[in-house]
Tab-separated table of C-alpha atoms and ligand atoms in Angstrom:
chain	number	residue	atom	x	y	z
A	22	UNK	CA	52.793	-167.951	92.531
A	23	UNK	CA	51.979	-170.820	90.176
A	24	UNK	CA	50.611	-171.555	86.751
A	25	UNK	CA	47.833	-174.061	86.101
A	26	UNK	CA	46.286	-175.510	82.960
A	27	UNK	CA	43.682	-178.134	82.071
A	28	UNK	CA	42.846	-179.703	78.692
A	29	UNK	CA	39.991	-182.134	78.043
A	30	UNK	CA	38.565	-184.204	75.184
A	31	UNK	CA	41.810	-184.256	73.232
A	32	UNK	CA	44.032	-187.190	72.232
A	33	UNK	CA	47.050	-184.867	72.535
A	34	UNK	CA	46.087	-183.739	76.043
A	35	UNK	CA	49.555	-184.349	77.535
A	36	UNK	CA	51.447	-182.578	74.729
A	37	UNK	CA	49.070	-179.594	74.781
A	38	UNK	CA	49.326	-179.378	78.559
A	39	UNK	CA	53.129	-179.456	78.392
A	40	UNK	CA	53.119	-176.715	75.721
A	41	UNK	CA	50.759	-174.700	77.919
A	42	UNK	CA	53.055	-175.157	80.908
A	43	UNK	CA	56.013	-173.944	78.837
A	44	UNK	CA	53.997	-170.786	78.107
A	45	UNK	CA	53.257	-170.416	81.815
A	46	UNK	CA	56.844	-171.150	82.870
A	47	UNK	CA	57.383	-167.564	84.104
A	48	UNK	CA	54.770	-168.264	86.820
A	49	UNK	CA	56.929	-170.921	88.455
A	50	UNK	CA	60.312	-172.443	87.737
A	51	UNK	CA	60.787	-174.804	90.669
A	52	UNK	CA	58.736	-177.811	89.661
A	53	UNK	CA	56.327	-178.915	86.975
A	54	UNK	CA	53.849	-181.757	86.654
A	55	UNK	CA	51.086	-183.242	84.548
A	56	UNK	CA	48.268	-185.606	85.539
A	57	UNK	CA	46.569	-187.487	82.732
A	58	UNK	CA	43.393	-189.571	82.594
A	59	UNK	CA	40.566	-190.546	80.270
A	60	UNK	CA	42.149	-193.601	78.650
A	61	UNK	CA	44.143	-195.623	81.110
A	62	UNK	CA	44.394	-195.331	84.891
A	63	UNK	CA	45.075	-191.791	86.083
A	64	UNK	CA	48.798	-191.064	86.144
A	65	UNK	CA	50.897	-188.144	87.398
A	66	UNK	CA	54.407	-187.239	86.349
A	67	UNK	CA	56.192	-184.409	88.135
A	68	UNK	CA	59.723	-183.355	88.866
A	69	UNK	CA	61.739	-180.447	90.157
A	70	UNK	CA	63.014	-178.079	87.472
A	71	UNK	CA	61.940	-176.490	84.225
A	72	UNK	CA	59.174	-177.789	81.968
A	73	UNK	CA	61.532	-178.231	78.998
A	74	UNK	CA	63.813	-180.449	81.068
A	75	UNK	CA	61.039	-182.569	82.565
A	76	UNK	CA	58.766	-183.118	79.570
A	77	UNK	CA	60.227	-184.541	76.371
A	78	UNK	CA	58.978	-186.983	73.755
A	79	UNK	CA	59.839	-189.952	75.940
A	80	UNK	CA	58.044	-188.731	79.085
A	81	UNK	CA	55.025	-187.455	77.131
A	82	UNK	CA	54.658	-190.800	75.319
A	83	UNK	CA	54.201	-192.391	78.732
A	84	UNK	CA	51.186	-190.161	79.394
A	85	UNK	CA	48.351	-191.463	77.198
A	86	UNK	CA	44.934	-189.948	77.823
A	87	UNK	CA	42.347	-187.434	76.695
A	88	UNK	CA	42.184	-185.131	79.717
A	89	UNK	CA	45.042	-183.569	81.634
A	90	UNK	CA	45.897	-180.917	84.181
A	91	UNK	CA	49.309	-179.312	84.666
A	92	UNK	CA	51.078	-177.141	87.195
A	93	UNK	CA	54.261	-175.062	87.432
A	94	UNK	CA	55.265	-174.024	90.910
A	95	UNK	CA	56.995	-171.127	92.523
A	96	UNK	CA	57.078	-171.675	96.263
A	97	UNK	CA	55.164	-169.264	98.448
A	98	UNK	CA	53.792	-171.008	101.522
A	99	UNK	CA	55.510	-174.392	101.719
A	100	UNK	CA	59.016	-175.580	101.053
A	101	UNK	CA	60.278	-176.234	97.559
A	102	UNK	CA	60.401	-180.020	97.221
A	103	UNK	CA	59.115	-182.791	95.002
A	104	UNK	CA	56.631	-183.782	97.729
A	105	UNK	CA	54.960	-180.393	97.386
A	106	UNK	CA	55.113	-180.354	93.568
A	107	UNK	CA	51.688	-180.490	91.907
A	108	UNK	CA	49.292	-181.749	90.591
A	109	UNK	CA	48.359	-183.769	93.675
A	110	UNK	CA	46.699	-187.075	92.820
A	111	UNK	CA	44.656	-188.955	95.408
A	112	UNK	CA	42.805	-192.196	95.471
A	113	UNK	CA	39.770	-191.839	97.717
A	114	UNK	CA	36.192	-193.083	98.063
A	115	UNK	CA	35.345	-191.060	94.929
A	116	UNK	CA	38.120	-192.695	92.870
A	117	UNK	CA	41.222	-191.039	91.453
A	118	UNK	CA	41.133	-187.257	91.610
A	119	UNK	CA	43.897	-184.759	90.823
A	120	UNK	CA	44.155	-181.101	91.828
A	121	UNK	CA	46.383	-178.209	90.724
A	122	UNK	CA	46.170	-174.960	92.687
A	123	UNK	CA	47.342	-171.369	92.279
A	124	UNK	CA	47.060	-169.082	95.322
A	125	UNK	CA	47.304	-169.287	99.107
A	126	UNK	CA	44.585	-170.595	101.406
A	127	UNK	CA	44.568	-168.157	104.313
A	128	UNK	CA	42.625	-170.357	106.780
A	129	UNK	CA	44.908	-173.314	106.056
A	130	UNK	CA	46.132	-173.805	109.635
A	131	UNK	CA	42.642	-173.638	111.093
A	132	UNK	CA	41.324	-176.306	108.713
A	133	UNK	CA	44.447	-178.428	109.048
A	134	UNK	CA	44.023	-178.389	112.821
A	135	UNK	CA	40.376	-179.433	112.481
A	136	UNK	CA	41.348	-182.255	110.104
A	137	UNK	CA	44.190	-183.440	112.361
A	138	UNK	CA	41.719	-183.695	115.252
A	139	UNK	CA	39.555	-185.924	113.041
A	140	UNK	CA	42.516	-188.220	112.442
A	141	UNK	CA	43.707	-186.986	109.054
A	142	UNK	CA	47.321	-187.722	108.174
A	143	UNK	CA	49.326	-185.135	106.236
A	144	UNK	CA	52.271	-186.001	104.038
A	145	UNK	CA	52.922	-182.594	102.413
A	146	UNK	CA	53.387	-179.118	103.847
A	147	UNK	CA	51.452	-177.452	101.031
A	148	UNK	CA	48.150	-175.717	101.848
A	149	UNK	CA	46.555	-177.536	98.887
A	150	UNK	CA	46.635	-180.806	100.842
A	151	UNK	CA	43.708	-179.714	103.037
A	152	UNK	CA	41.581	-179.501	99.908
A	153	UNK	CA	42.377	-183.148	99.108
A	154	UNK	CA	41.171	-184.184	102.579
A	155	UNK	CA	38.023	-182.071	102.261
A	156	UNK	CA	37.285	-183.639	98.871
A	157	UNK	CA	37.820	-187.158	100.226
A	158	UNK	CA	35.435	-186.478	103.142
A	159	UNK	CA	32.639	-184.819	101.113
A	160	UNK	CA	29.609	-186.608	99.709
A	161	UNK	CA	27.647	-186.326	96.472
A	162	UNK	CA	28.536	-185.915	92.811
A	163	UNK	CA	31.875	-184.449	91.764
A	164	UNK	CA	30.596	-180.875	91.350
A	165	UNK	CA	28.972	-180.952	94.798
A	166	UNK	CA	32.060	-182.482	96.374
A	167	UNK	CA	34.219	-179.676	94.993
A	168	UNK	CA	31.689	-176.978	95.949
A	169	UNK	CA	31.301	-178.324	99.502
A	170	UNK	CA	35.066	-178.513	99.925
A	171	UNK	CA	36.046	-175.091	98.632
A	172	UNK	CA	33.158	-173.412	100.457
A	173	UNK	CA	35.233	-174.025	103.616
A	174	UNK	CA	38.323	-172.301	102.230
A	175	UNK	CA	39.311	-168.664	102.603
A	176	UNK	CA	41.908	-166.743	100.659
A	177	UNK	CA	43.149	-167.121	97.133
A	178	UNK	CA	42.636	-170.142	94.951
A	179	UNK	CA	42.210	-170.845	91.301
A	180	UNK	CA	41.911	-174.568	90.730
A	181	UNK	CA	41.859	-177.172	87.994
A	182	UNK	CA	40.571	-180.566	89.090
A	183	UNK	CA	40.557	-183.793	87.088
A	184	UNK	CA	38.566	-187.006	87.461
A	185	UNK	CA	38.405	-189.485	84.575
A	186	UNK	CA	37.281	-187.354	81.589
A	187	UNK	CA	35.858	-184.536	83.695
A	188	UNK	CA	37.740	-181.262	84.050
A	189	UNK	CA	36.634	-178.789	86.700
A	190	UNK	CA	37.766	-175.183	87.105
A	191	UNK	CA	37.085	-172.972	90.116
A	192	UNK	CA	37.994	-169.521	91.372
A	193	UNK	CA	37.702	-168.171	94.909
A	194	UNK	CA	34.904	-165.757	95.711
A	195	UNK	CA	37.225	-162.702	95.501
A	196	UNK	CA	38.906	-163.798	92.276
A	197	UNK	CA	42.454	-163.074	93.487
A	198	UNK	CA	44.145	-165.371	90.988
A	199	UNK	CA	43.234	-165.630	87.317
A	200	UNK	CA	41.673	-168.537	85.430
A	201	UNK	CA	40.761	-168.242	81.756
A	202	UNK	CA	38.535	-170.477	79.641
A	203	UNK	CA	39.330	-171.279	76.017
A	204	UNK	CA	38.264	-173.568	73.200
A	205	UNK	CA	40.344	-175.634	70.803
A	206	UNK	CA	38.267	-177.553	68.237
A	207	UNK	CA	36.171	-179.952	70.367
A	208	UNK	CA	38.176	-179.389	73.546
A	209	UNK	CA	37.925	-176.876	76.341
A	210	UNK	CA	41.004	-175.448	78.011
A	211	UNK	CA	41.426	-173.778	81.381
A	212	UNK	CA	44.564	-171.773	82.018
A	213	UNK	CA	46.061	-169.187	84.374
A	214	UNK	CA	46.700	-167.004	81.347
A	215	UNK	CA	45.018	-166.605	77.979
A	216	UNK	CA	48.438	-166.671	76.252
A	217	UNK	CA	48.777	-170.399	76.998
A	218	UNK	CA	45.376	-171.073	75.397
A	219	UNK	CA	46.390	-169.188	72.261
A	220	UNK	CA	49.871	-170.690	72.023
A	221	UNK	CA	48.374	-174.197	71.801
A	222	UNK	CA	46.031	-173.053	69.033
A	223	UNK	CA	42.916	-172.296	71.072
A	224	UNK	CA	40.702	-169.240	71.367
A	225	UNK	CA	40.296	-167.345	74.623
A	226	UNK	CA	36.588	-167.202	75.506
A	227	UNK	CA	36.311	-165.566	78.923
A	228	UNK	CA	37.546	-165.604	82.527
A	229	UNK	CA	36.047	-167.966	85.061
A	230	UNK	CA	34.171	-165.604	87.383
A	231	UNK	CA	35.030	-165.196	91.064
A	232	UNK	CA	33.089	-167.858	92.982
A	233	UNK	CA	32.333	-169.863	89.825
A	234	UNK	CA	32.757	-173.601	89.353
A	235	UNK	CA	32.730	-174.909	85.795
A	236	UNK	CA	32.351	-178.606	84.962
A	237	UNK	CA	33.527	-179.708	81.524
A	238	UNK	CA	33.272	-183.174	79.974
A	239	UNK	CA	33.552	-184.601	76.452
A	240	UNK	CA	33.922	-181.151	74.871
A	241	UNK	CA	30.800	-179.803	76.598
A	242	UNK	CA	30.267	-177.424	79.488
A	243	UNK	CA	28.056	-179.624	81.642
A	244	UNK	CA	27.478	-177.102	84.347
A	245	UNK	CA	28.569	-173.710	85.612
A	246	UNK	CA	27.436	-172.382	88.981
A	247	UNK	CA	28.523	-170.273	91.943
A	248	UNK	CA	29.617	-172.171	95.046
A	249	UNK	CA	29.248	-168.986	97.078
A	250	UNK	CA	27.849	-165.570	96.385
A	251	UNK	CA	30.859	-163.672	94.962
A	252	UNK	CA	32.324	-161.073	97.333
A	253	UNK	CA	33.636	-157.692	96.247
A	254	UNK	CA	36.108	-158.588	93.508
A	255	UNK	CA	39.778	-158.346	94.509
A	256	UNK	CA	41.807	-159.529	91.551
A	257	UNK	CA	45.547	-159.187	92.083
A	258	UNK	CA	46.661	-155.964	90.399
A	259	UNK	CA	50.237	-157.239	90.491
A	260	UNK	CA	49.325	-159.693	87.722
A	261	UNK	CA	49.091	-156.667	85.400
A	262	UNK	CA	52.191	-154.986	86.824
A	263	UNK	CA	54.592	-157.890	86.819
A	264	UNK	CA	53.490	-161.514	86.781
A	265	UNK	CA	51.483	-162.024	83.651
A	266	UNK	CA	52.810	-162.236	80.126
A	267	UNK	CA	52.350	-159.096	78.050
A	268	UNK	CA	50.444	-161.100	75.429
A	269	UNK	CA	47.777	-162.235	77.905
A	270	UNK	CA	44.356	-160.769	78.562
A	271	UNK	CA	44.124	-160.403	82.301
A	272	UNK	CA	40.786	-159.648	83.976
A	273	UNK	CA	39.390	-158.385	80.664
A	274	UNK	CA	42.287	-156.105	79.760
A	275	UNK	CA	45.357	-156.626	77.587
A	276	UNK	CA	48.410	-156.745	79.868
A	277	UNK	CA	50.460	-154.936	77.223
A	278	UNK	CA	47.899	-152.102	77.018
A	279	UNK	CA	47.743	-151.810	80.807
A	280	UNK	CA	51.557	-151.553	80.998
A	281	UNK	CA	51.659	-148.912	78.237
A	282	UNK	CA	49.064	-146.914	80.207
A	283	UNK	CA	51.158	-147.249	83.384
A	284	UNK	CA	54.068	-145.669	81.475
A	285	UNK	CA	51.874	-142.888	80.100
A	286	UNK	CA	50.630	-141.987	83.580
A	287	UNK	CA	54.186	-142.131	84.945
A	288	UNK	CA	55.310	-139.701	82.227
A	289	UNK	CA	52.518	-137.318	83.302
A	290	UNK	CA	53.606	-137.611	86.945
A	291	UNK	CA	57.228	-136.866	85.899
A	292	UNK	CA	56.617	-134.146	83.316
A	293	UNK	CA	59.302	-131.866	84.812
A	294	UNK	CA	62.060	-134.480	84.485
A	295	UNK	CA	64.571	-133.754	81.701
A	296	UNK	CA	66.270	-136.802	80.166
A	297	UNK	CA	67.991	-138.010	76.970
A	298	UNK	CA	66.543	-141.527	76.885
A	299	UNK	CA	63.860	-143.742	78.444
A	300	UNK	CA	65.143	-147.225	79.163
A	301	UNK	CA	63.253	-150.313	80.400
A	302	UNK	CA	64.534	-152.867	82.842
A	303	UNK	CA	63.836	-156.035	80.818
A	304	UNK	CA	61.411	-157.644	80.423
A	305	UNK	CA	58.485	-156.314	82.457
A	306	UNK	CA	59.557	-152.648	82.228
A	307	UNK	CA	59.425	-152.719	78.418
A	308	UNK	CA	55.845	-151.596	77.652
A	309	UNK	CA	55.699	-149.080	80.514
A	310	UNK	CA	58.909	-147.507	79.148
A	311	UNK	CA	57.338	-147.412	75.679
A	312	UNK	CA	54.260	-145.635	77.065
A	313	UNK	CA	56.508	-143.211	78.943
A	314	UNK	CA	58.526	-142.470	75.815
A	315	UNK	CA	55.446	-141.883	73.616
A	316	UNK	CA	53.913	-139.480	76.137
A	317	UNK	CA	57.074	-137.584	77.077
A	318	UNK	CA	58.658	-137.556	73.584
A	319	UNK	CA	61.879	-138.737	75.189
A	320	UNK	CA	63.638	-141.307	72.976
A	321	UNK	CA	63.129	-144.995	73.846
A	322	UNK	CA	66.372	-147.002	74.016
A	323	UNK	CA	67.168	-150.574	74.944
A	324	UNK	CA	70.206	-150.157	77.148
A	325	UNK	CA	70.418	-153.620	78.711
A	326	UNK	CA	71.278	-157.019	77.327
A	327	UNK	CA	69.510	-159.737	79.242
A	328	UNK	CA	70.933	-163.225	79.573
A	329	UNK	CA	67.937	-165.579	79.439
A	330	UNK	CA	69.991	-168.592	80.421
A	331	UNK	CA	70.781	-167.574	83.993
A	332	UNK	CA	68.368	-169.591	86.102
A	333	UNK	CA	67.016	-168.529	89.450
A	334	UNK	CA	69.219	-170.990	91.291
A	335	UNK	CA	72.451	-170.596	89.291
A	336	UNK	CA	74.104	-168.539	92.000
A	337	UNK	CA	72.689	-167.774	95.398
A	338	UNK	CA	73.751	-164.168	95.731
A	339	UNK	CA	76.292	-164.178	98.504
A	340	UNK	CA	77.991	-160.876	99.261
A	341	UNK	CA	81.082	-161.418	97.095
A	342	UNK	CA	79.184	-162.798	94.088
A	343	UNK	CA	76.478	-160.134	93.957
A	344	UNK	CA	78.059	-158.095	91.170
A	345	UNK	CA	78.765	-161.177	89.103
A	346	UNK	CA	75.139	-162.321	89.393
A	347	UNK	CA	73.826	-158.879	88.477
A	348	UNK	CA	76.118	-158.601	85.452
A	349	UNK	CA	75.341	-162.130	84.313
A	350	UNK	CA	71.632	-161.393	84.259
A	351	UNK	CA	71.636	-157.855	82.879
A	352	UNK	CA	74.487	-155.952	81.313
A	353	UNK	CA	74.252	-152.309	80.309
A	354	UNK	CA	75.306	-151.326	76.784
A	355	UNK	CA	77.946	-148.687	77.429
A	356	UNK	CA	77.406	-146.917	74.096
A	357	UNK	CA	73.753	-146.357	75.020
A	358	UNK	CA	74.090	-145.187	78.616
A	359	UNK	CA	77.479	-143.433	78.807
A	360	UNK	CA	77.039	-139.719	79.526
A	361	UNK	CA	73.220	-139.935	79.309
A	362	UNK	CA	70.450	-138.619	81.510
A	363	UNK	CA	68.240	-141.683	81.817
A	364	UNK	CA	64.663	-142.399	82.838
A	365	UNK	CA	64.909	-146.010	83.939
A	366	UNK	CA	61.541	-147.812	84.038
A	367	UNK	CA	60.995	-150.929	86.128
A	368	UNK	CA	57.901	-152.655	87.519
A	369	UNK	CA	58.544	-152.480	91.261
A	370	UNK	CA	61.001	-152.324	94.142
A	371	UNK	CA	60.729	-155.084	96.737
A	372	UNK	CA	63.820	-155.399	98.938
A	373	UNK	CA	65.744	-152.809	96.981
A	374	UNK	CA	68.840	-154.963	96.613
A	375	UNK	CA	68.273	-155.850	92.948
A	376	UNK	CA	67.480	-152.227	92.081
A	377	UNK	CA	70.622	-151.073	93.904
A	378	UNK	CA	72.844	-153.421	91.921
A	379	UNK	CA	71.177	-152.349	88.697
A	380	UNK	CA	71.735	-148.659	89.426
A	381	UNK	CA	75.340	-149.388	90.432
A	382	UNK	CA	76.146	-151.114	87.134
A	383	UNK	CA	74.457	-148.302	85.195
A	384	UNK	CA	76.618	-145.740	87.047
A	385	UNK	CA	79.699	-147.861	86.303
A	386	UNK	CA	78.734	-147.777	82.614
A	387	UNK	CA	78.788	-143.969	82.728
A	388	UNK	CA	75.125	-142.937	83.248
A	389	UNK	CA	75.119	-139.205	84.051
A	390	UNK	CA	71.704	-138.982	85.711
A	391	UNK	CA	69.240	-141.727	86.656
A	392	UNK	CA	65.568	-141.009	87.248
A	393	UNK	CA	63.964	-144.235	88.436
A	394	UNK	CA	60.286	-144.700	87.496
A	395	UNK	CA	58.285	-147.589	88.927
A	396	UNK	CA	55.053	-148.739	87.328
A	397	UNK	CA	53.356	-149.402	90.663
A	398	UNK	CA	53.187	-147.713	94.069
A	399	UNK	CA	55.666	-148.474	96.855
A	400	UNK	CA	55.198	-151.997	98.282
A	401	UNK	CA	54.719	-151.548	102.007
A	402	UNK	CA	52.984	-154.762	103.039
A	403	UNK	CA	53.293	-158.512	102.509
A	404	UNK	CA	51.054	-160.583	100.249
A	405	UNK	CA	49.040	-163.450	101.751
A	406	UNK	CA	47.391	-164.453	98.507
A	407	UNK	CA	50.053	-166.424	96.695
A	408	UNK	CA	52.811	-163.974	95.846
A	409	UNK	CA	56.193	-164.405	97.421
A	410	UNK	CA	56.730	-160.924	98.889
A	411	UNK	CA	59.003	-160.952	101.926
A	412	UNK	CA	58.008	-159.980	105.459
A	413	UNK	CA	57.464	-156.299	106.094
A	414	UNK	CA	60.879	-155.848	107.725
A	415	UNK	CA	62.537	-156.770	104.413
A	416	UNK	CA	60.421	-154.474	102.246
A	417	UNK	CA	62.490	-151.358	101.614
A	418	UNK	CA	59.476	-149.062	101.203
A	419	UNK	CA	58.004	-150.220	104.506
A	420	UNK	CA	61.132	-149.061	106.300
A	421	UNK	CA	62.430	-146.032	104.390
A	422	UNK	CA	60.882	-142.799	103.115
A	423	UNK	CA	61.020	-142.099	99.374
A	424	UNK	CA	63.882	-139.653	99.968
A	425	UNK	CA	65.777	-142.251	102.042
A	426	UNK	CA	65.262	-144.814	99.269
A	427	UNK	CA	66.451	-142.301	96.642
A	428	UNK	CA	69.658	-141.713	98.577
A	429	UNK	CA	70.217	-145.413	99.313
A	430	UNK	CA	69.762	-146.303	95.643
A	431	UNK	CA	71.971	-143.394	94.505
A	432	UNK	CA	69.304	-141.874	92.255
A	433	UNK	CA	68.648	-138.393	90.923
A	434	UNK	CA	64.933	-138.933	91.403
A	435	UNK	CA	62.580	-141.746	92.369
A	436	UNK	CA	58.924	-141.850	91.307
A	437	UNK	CA	56.271	-144.476	92.006
A	438	UNK	CA	53.106	-144.647	89.929
A	439	UNK	CA	50.232	-143.447	92.124
A	440	UNK	CA	47.666	-146.034	93.181
A	441	UNK	CA	44.943	-144.050	91.488
A	442	UNK	CA	46.838	-144.081	88.189
A	443	UNK	CA	47.660	-147.780	88.506
A	444	UNK	CA	43.996	-148.676	89.014
A	445	UNK	CA	43.040	-146.469	86.056
A	446	UNK	CA	45.697	-148.116	83.872
A	447	UNK	CA	44.454	-151.623	84.705
A	448	UNK	CA	40.718	-150.910	84.527
A	449	UNK	CA	38.708	-151.555	81.390
A	450	UNK	CA	37.539	-148.470	79.463
A	451	UNK	CA	39.387	-146.175	81.875
A	452	UNK	CA	36.659	-146.718	84.456
A	453	UNK	CA	37.937	-146.576	87.999
A	454	UNK	CA	36.331	-149.737	89.271
A	455	UNK	CA	36.815	-151.319	92.678
A	456	UNK	CA	37.950	-154.605	91.216
A	457	UNK	CA	41.477	-154.999	92.404
A	458	UNK	CA	43.393	-156.207	95.404
A	459	UNK	CA	45.940	-153.494	96.173
A	460	UNK	CA	46.830	-154.693	99.683
A	461	UNK	CA	50.603	-154.752	99.222
A	462	UNK	CA	50.453	-150.992	98.528
A	463	UNK	CA	47.942	-150.116	101.250
A	464	UNK	CA	48.308	-152.739	104.006
A	465	UNK	CA	44.512	-153.162	103.961
A	466	UNK	CA	43.422	-156.716	103.205
A	467	UNK	CA	40.072	-157.800	101.773
A	468	UNK	CA	39.983	-161.004	103.909
A	469	UNK	CA	40.825	-161.926	107.471
A	470	UNK	CA	44.461	-162.965	107.718
A	471	UNK	CA	44.858	-165.826	110.145
A	472	UNK	CA	48.005	-165.667	112.267
A	473	UNK	CA	47.295	-169.172	113.546
A	474	UNK	CA	50.028	-171.774	113.183
A	475	UNK	CA	50.373	-175.423	114.191
B	523	LIG	FE1	48.406	-159.057	94.456
B	523	LIG	FE2	49.517	-157.435	96.268
B	523	LIG	FE3	47.016	-158.307	96.597
B	523	LIG	FE4	49.056	-159.992	96.832
B	523	LIG	S1	48.611	-158.252	98.174
B	523	LIG	S2	47.140	-160.365	95.768
B	523	LIG	S3	50.489	-159.190	95.278
B	523	LIG	S4	47.809	-156.972	94.945
């Protein structure tokens, strides 16, 4: 998963883009980059690590310009390295062009093979590189070049593309990954999440539609059109469950409201469970736990202290350091949990190892009963659209029954939100629309998944 942002027609483009990337940091912590243009020659600055470490006054002062795109990366399809960090900047027959991409291109190997046969040379392992080649080989004006290129792609992609003062946004025909449009004075902003638009002082206007390309220049929307007839919409429902910030509007619905609804529905599914407190696993379990508490009238308690300073790569959890890692990240407050019957609310179970450690430390702290409530159904299948879920053999729910999982996790009960309730919680106006990708819960995919490799 990644976060992307674009700002145009603004003398503070680099600073605003960096602030936007900080807001999108949860979408990718491995690398961050900004490409700037509009004043001097296009320039890209990217490094491995967190936005706050990479972009400071000194680095931002070296990025003069009026239009910028930015990217934070969490590796899904290619290895984590500076070579694969984005934005990608190319110099081709059309001049300097930069691209930042969120999603996974599912026909990547097929197109790469076709391009290799034509003599193309690849220097990255990222799927985004094929788009650069397609752009370089296309003819026409910038909008046509982009449309012609992405028409050949399948899978998930939300894109921000920069050339001189022109900012382009595009979303794949299914709309798997988000892309929001906002306005700040005389500038337009494109961002993976509306929260980043609002944090930098802008107003969220709308989402870019699936299949839409928008061309923005000098504070004006020059053009908006569909590069392909949109297919049945398949926006990633996991954005609402886990990835997005609670203060974002995702696919027309407040993420916070959707999470509260998930908790309310869970409470209805678990109405026979008796407990003293409802406790979230921070941070994503918070609003679902609140919804659960309001509906069940069971008291809401914060029973964990989260250490925000433990990075992803601080300790690779080897066997003997597992407990230390778990306790460093989350520590139960003994006074809250000791002797209590607890409804513990989390977003999901993937491998089951993190949940197991969490339950273990809660038991150590004296929890009497633990009823585990998950705000999405059991994940039984991998994601091919830009989320780093492991292969099926590592997904606990793909290999164990709910009762087997309950025993393995040492729980008193284990409840997953039903798919029906999840879709209701994420839909606008409680309408049950067929708008969402739910493939990781069903194993049924809305696109062909190519098994081809080179
Ligand atoms: Fe989202 Fe799951 Fe679909 Fe991937 S498979 S896009 S994580 S809903």
